[in-house]
CSV table of C-alpha atoms in Angstrom, one decimal:
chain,number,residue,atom,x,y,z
P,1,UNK,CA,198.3,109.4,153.2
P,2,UNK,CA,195.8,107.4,151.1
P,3,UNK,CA,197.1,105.5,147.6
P,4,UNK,CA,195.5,107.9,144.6
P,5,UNK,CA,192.0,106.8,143.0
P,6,UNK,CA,192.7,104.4,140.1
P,7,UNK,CA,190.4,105.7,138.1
P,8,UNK,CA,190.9,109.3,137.5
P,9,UNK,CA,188.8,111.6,135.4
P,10,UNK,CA,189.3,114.1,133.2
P,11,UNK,CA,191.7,116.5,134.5
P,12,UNK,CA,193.1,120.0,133.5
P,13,UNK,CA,196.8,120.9,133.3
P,14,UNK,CA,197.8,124.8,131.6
P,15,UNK,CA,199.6,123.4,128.9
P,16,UNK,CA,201.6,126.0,127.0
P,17,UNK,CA,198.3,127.7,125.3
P,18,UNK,CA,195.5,129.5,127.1
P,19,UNK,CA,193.1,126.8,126.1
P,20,UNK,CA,194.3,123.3,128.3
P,21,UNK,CA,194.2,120.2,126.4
P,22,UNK,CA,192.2,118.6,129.3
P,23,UNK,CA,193.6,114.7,129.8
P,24,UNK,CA,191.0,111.9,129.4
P,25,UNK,CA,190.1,109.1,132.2
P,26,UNK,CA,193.2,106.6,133.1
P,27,UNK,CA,194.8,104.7,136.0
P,28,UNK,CA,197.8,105.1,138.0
P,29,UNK,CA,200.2,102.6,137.5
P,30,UNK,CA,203.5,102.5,140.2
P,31,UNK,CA,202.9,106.3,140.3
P,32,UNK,CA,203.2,107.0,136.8
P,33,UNK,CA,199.5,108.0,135.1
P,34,UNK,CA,198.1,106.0,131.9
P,35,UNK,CA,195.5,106.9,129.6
P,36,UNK,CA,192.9,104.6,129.1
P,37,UNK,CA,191.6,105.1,125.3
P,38,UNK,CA,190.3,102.6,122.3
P,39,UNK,CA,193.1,102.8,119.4
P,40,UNK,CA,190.5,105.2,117.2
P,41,UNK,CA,190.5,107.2,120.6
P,42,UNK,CA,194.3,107.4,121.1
P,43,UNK,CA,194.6,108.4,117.2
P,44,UNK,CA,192.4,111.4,117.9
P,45,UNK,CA,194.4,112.2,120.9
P,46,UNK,CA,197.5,112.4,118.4
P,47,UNK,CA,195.6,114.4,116.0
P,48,UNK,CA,194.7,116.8,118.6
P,49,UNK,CA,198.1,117.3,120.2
P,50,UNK,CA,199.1,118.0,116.7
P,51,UNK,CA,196.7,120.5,115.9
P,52,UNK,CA,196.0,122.1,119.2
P,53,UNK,CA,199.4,124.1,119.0
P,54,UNK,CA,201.8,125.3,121.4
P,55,UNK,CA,205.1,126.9,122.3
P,56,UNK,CA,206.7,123.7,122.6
P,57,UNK,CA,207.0,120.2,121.4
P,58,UNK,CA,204.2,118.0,122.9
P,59,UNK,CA,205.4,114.6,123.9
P,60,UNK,CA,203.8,111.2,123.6
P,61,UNK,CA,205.0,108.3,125.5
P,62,UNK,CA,203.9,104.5,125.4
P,63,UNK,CA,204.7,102.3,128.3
P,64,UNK,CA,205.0,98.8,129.1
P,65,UNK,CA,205.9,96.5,132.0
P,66,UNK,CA,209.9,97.4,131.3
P,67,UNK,CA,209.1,101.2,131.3
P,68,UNK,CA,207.4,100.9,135.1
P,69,UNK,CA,210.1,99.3,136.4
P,70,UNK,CA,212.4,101.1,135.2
P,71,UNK,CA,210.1,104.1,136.7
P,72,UNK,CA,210.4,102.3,139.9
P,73,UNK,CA,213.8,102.5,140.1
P,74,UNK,CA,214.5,105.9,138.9
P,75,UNK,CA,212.0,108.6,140.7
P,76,UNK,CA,213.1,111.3,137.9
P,77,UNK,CA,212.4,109.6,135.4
P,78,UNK,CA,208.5,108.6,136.6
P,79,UNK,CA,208.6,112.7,136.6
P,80,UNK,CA,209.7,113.0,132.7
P,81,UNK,CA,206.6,110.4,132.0
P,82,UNK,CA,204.3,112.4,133.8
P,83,UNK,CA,205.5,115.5,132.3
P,84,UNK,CA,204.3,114.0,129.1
P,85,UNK,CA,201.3,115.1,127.4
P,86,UNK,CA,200.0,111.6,126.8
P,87,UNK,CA,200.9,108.6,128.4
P,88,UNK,CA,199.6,105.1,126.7
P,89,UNK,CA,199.6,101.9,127.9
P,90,UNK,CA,201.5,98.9,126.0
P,91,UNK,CA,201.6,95.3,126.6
P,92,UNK,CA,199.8,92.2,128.8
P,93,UNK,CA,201.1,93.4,132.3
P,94,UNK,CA,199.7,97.2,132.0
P,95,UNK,CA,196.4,95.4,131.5
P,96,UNK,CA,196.5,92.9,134.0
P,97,UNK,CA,198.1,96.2,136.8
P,98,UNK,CA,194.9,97.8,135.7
P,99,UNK,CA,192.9,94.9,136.5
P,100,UNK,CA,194.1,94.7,139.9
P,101,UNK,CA,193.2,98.4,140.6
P,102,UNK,CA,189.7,97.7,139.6
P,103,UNK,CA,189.8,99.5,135.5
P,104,UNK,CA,189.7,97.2,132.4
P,105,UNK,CA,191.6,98.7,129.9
P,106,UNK,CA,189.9,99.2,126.6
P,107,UNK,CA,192.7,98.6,124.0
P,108,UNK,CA,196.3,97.5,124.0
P,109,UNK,CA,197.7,100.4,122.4
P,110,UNK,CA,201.6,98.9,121.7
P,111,UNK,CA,203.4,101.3,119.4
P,112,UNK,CA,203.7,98.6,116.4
P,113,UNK,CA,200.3,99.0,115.8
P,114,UNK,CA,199.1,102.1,117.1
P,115,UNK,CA,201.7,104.5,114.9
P,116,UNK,CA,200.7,102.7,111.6
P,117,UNK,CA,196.8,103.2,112.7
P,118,UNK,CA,197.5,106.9,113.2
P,119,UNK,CA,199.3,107.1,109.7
P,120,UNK,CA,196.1,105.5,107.8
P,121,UNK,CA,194.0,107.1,109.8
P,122,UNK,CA,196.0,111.1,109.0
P,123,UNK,CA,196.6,110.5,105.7
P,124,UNK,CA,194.7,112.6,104.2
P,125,UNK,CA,196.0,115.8,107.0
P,126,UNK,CA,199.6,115.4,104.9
P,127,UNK,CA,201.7,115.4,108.2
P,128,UNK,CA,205.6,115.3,108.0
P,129,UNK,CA,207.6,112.8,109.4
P,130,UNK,CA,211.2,112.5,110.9
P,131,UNK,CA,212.4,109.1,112.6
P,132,UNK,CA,215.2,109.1,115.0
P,133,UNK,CA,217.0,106.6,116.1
P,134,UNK,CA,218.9,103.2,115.5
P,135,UNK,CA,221.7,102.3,113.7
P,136,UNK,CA,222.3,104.3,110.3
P,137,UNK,CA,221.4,101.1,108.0
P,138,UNK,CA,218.4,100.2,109.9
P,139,UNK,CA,217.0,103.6,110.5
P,140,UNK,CA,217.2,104.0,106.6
P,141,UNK,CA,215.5,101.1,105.6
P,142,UNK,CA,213.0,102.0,108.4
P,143,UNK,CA,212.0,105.4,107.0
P,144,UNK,CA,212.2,103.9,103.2
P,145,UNK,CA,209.7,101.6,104.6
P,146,UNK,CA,207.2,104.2,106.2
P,147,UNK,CA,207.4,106.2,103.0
P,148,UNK,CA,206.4,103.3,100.7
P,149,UNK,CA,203.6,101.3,103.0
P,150,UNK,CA,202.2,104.0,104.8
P,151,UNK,CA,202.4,106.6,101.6
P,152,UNK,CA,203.8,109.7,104.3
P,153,UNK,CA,205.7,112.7,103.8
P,154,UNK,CA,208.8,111.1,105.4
P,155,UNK,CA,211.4,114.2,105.6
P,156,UNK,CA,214.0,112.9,107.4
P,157,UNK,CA,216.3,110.6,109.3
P,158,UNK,CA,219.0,110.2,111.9
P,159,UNK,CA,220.1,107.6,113.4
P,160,UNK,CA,220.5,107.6,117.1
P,161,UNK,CA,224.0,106.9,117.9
P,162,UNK,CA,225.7,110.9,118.2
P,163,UNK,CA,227.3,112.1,121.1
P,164,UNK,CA,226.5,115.1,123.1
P,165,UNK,CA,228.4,117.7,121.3
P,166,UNK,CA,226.2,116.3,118.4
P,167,UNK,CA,222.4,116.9,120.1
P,168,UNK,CA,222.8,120.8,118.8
P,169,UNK,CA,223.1,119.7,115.4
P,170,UNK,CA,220.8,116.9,115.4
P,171,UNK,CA,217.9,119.4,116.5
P,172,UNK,CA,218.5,121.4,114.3
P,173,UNK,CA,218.3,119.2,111.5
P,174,UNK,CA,215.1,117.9,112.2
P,175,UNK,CA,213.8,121.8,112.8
P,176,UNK,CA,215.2,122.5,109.3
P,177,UNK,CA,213.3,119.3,107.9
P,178,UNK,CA,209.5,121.1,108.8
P,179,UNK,CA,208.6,117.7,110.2
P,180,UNK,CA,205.2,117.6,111.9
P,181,UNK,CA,205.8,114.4,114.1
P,182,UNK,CA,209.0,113.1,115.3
P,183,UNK,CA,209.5,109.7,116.1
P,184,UNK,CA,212.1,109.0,118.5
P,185,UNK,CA,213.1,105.7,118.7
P,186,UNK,CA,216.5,105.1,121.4
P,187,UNK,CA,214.5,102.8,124.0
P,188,UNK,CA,214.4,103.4,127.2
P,189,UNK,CA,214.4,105.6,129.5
P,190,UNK,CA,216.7,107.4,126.7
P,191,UNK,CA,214.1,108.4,124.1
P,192,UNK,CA,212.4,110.0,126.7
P,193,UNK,CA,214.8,111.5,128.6
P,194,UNK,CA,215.7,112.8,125.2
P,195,UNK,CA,212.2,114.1,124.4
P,196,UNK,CA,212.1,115.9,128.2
P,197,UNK,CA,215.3,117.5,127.0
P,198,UNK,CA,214.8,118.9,124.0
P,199,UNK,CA,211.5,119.6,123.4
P,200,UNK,CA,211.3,123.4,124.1
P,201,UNK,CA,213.8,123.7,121.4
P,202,UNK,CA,212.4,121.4,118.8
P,203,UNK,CA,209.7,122.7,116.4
P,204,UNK,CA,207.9,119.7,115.9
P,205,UNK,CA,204.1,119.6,116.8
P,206,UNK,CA,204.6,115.9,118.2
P,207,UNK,CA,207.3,113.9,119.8
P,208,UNK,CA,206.6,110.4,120.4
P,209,UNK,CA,208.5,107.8,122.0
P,210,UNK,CA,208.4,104.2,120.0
P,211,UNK,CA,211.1,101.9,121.2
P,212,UNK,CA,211.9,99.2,119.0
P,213,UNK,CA,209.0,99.9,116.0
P,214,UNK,CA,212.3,100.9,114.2
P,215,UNK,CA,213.8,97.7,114.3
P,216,UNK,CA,210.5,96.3,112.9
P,217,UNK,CA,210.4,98.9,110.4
P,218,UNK,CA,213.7,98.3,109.6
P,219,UNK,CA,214.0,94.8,109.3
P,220,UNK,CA,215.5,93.8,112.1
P,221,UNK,CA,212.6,92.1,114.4
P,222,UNK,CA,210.0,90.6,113.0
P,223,UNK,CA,206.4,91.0,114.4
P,224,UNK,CA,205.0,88.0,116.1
P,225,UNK,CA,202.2,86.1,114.7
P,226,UNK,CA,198.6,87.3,115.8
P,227,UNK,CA,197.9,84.3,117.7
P,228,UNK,CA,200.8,84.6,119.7
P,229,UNK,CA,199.6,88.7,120.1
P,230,UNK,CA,196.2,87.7,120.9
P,231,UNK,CA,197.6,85.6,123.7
P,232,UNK,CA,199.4,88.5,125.2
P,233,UNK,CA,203.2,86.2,124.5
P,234,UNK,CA,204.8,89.0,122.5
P,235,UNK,CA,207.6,89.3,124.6
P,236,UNK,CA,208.2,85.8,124.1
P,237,UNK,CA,208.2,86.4,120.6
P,238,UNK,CA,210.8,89.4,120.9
P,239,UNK,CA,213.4,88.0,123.6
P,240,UNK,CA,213.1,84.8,121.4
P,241,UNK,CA,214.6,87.0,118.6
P,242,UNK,CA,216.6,89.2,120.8
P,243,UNK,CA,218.2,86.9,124.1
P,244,UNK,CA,219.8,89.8,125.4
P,245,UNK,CA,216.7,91.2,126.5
P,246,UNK,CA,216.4,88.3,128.8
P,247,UNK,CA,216.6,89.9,132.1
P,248,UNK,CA,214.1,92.2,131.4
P,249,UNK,CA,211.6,89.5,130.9
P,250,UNK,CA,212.5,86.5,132.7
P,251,UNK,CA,213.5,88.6,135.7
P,252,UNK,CA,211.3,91.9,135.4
P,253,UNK,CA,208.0,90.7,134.3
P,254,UNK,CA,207.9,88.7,137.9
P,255,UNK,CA,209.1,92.2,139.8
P,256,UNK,CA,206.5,94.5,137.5
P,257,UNK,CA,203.8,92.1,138.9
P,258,UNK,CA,205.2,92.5,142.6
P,259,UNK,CA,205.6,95.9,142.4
P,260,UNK,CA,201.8,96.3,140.9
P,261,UNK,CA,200.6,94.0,144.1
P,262,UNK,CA,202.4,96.4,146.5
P,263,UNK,CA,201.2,99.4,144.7
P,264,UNK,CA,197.8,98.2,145.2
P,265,UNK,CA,197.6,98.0,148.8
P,266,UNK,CA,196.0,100.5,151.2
P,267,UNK,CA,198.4,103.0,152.3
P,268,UNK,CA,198.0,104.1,155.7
């Protein structure tokens, strides 16, 4: 069976409304399918999952190096990314596994940027936000944050330690808050797995995946200087800040760029 075509065009997949949102060229990565989209393009993407409408929650998810391995490993959870109705591509190594299969990506669209782009960009559409995730102080000053720099309707906040018997509850909260776009931020593969979960009973327009931009937000990381960004050594930046994310650096930055190498090969 022959490997899929790294570049893939546009595509149509019955979304939830007679009229399919049709998906725009990207490139396979281990399996798991990335958009390939300038940051103005991957705003308007937003915009139009928001406005397009449908009987459920659509779901945005950015990935990085961490993500596809963590893909790699776990076969259902490649399945909830490709379930999503945008998939984006974050970080030095999703360029360079690109590269190899022949399709030069045209923006590094990490969350820390992209989500405050889509914010200026959709301020004048008056779009409700609720974040989700992190501890209760962080999450807090995370959302007080948004309100203030970004001058959003931010409508509510919950922080993302509650047990099972509390996920009822928590939904319904954020339905009861008439939030446009929920930001889910529990890291992964759990914010995901979350969004896969509960999206059909959400009301939300958007649910959207953003790892760590609460601890940024919040106060609790601090964004690496551009030079350092420009040079692709954010995650040196990060695990320098937070050492117990070691492993998935030092030890899965090596297997993400195996496991691209494999991935590349011919299959018979």
């Amino acid at each position: 069976m022959s490997a899929p075509n790294p570049t893939i065009g546009p595509q149509e997949r019955e979304p939830d409304r007679a009229t399919p949102l049709p998906l725009s060229p990207g490139v396979y990565v281990c399996g798991v399918r990335i958009e390939n989209l300038t940051t103005s393009e991957a705003c308007a993407r937003m915009r139009a999952l928001i406005e397009q409408g449908a009987s459920r929650a659509r779901a945005l998810y950015i990935v990085n190096a961490h993500t596809i391995n963590l893909a790699c490993g776990l076969p259902s959870f490649r399945d909830v990314l490709n379930d999503g109705d945008a998939v984006f591509g974050d970080g030095t190594g999703i360029r360079w596994a690109a590269r190899i299969k022949g399709v030069r990506m045209r923006d590094n669209l990490v969350g820390t940027d992209l989500v405050p782009s889509f914010m200026t960009a959709t301020m004048s559409e008056g779009y409700r936000y609720y974040l989700l995730g992190g501890r209760e102080p962080v999450v807090q000053a995370a959302a007080n944050h948004v309100a203030a720099t970004y001058r959003v309707a931010m409508v509510g906040y919950t922080h993302g330690h509650f047990g099972a018997h509390e996920n009822a509850a928590v939904v319904e909260r954020i339905n009861a808050s008439g939030a446009d776009v929920l930001l889910v931020a529990m890291g992964n593969p759990v914010q995901e797995q979350w969004i896969h979960d509960n999206r059909a009973a959400l009301r939300v327009r958007l649910c959207a995946g953003i790892g760590g931009l609460v601890d940024h937000w919040g106060g609790d990381l601090h964004r690496a200087p551009r030079w350092i960004r420009a040079r692709g050594l954010e995650w040196v930046h990060i695990m320098l800040q937070q050492p117990h994310k070691w492993r998935r650096y030092v030890l899965g930055n090596p297997r993400f760029l195996l496991r691209v190498l494999r991935d590349s090969r011919p299959h018979d």
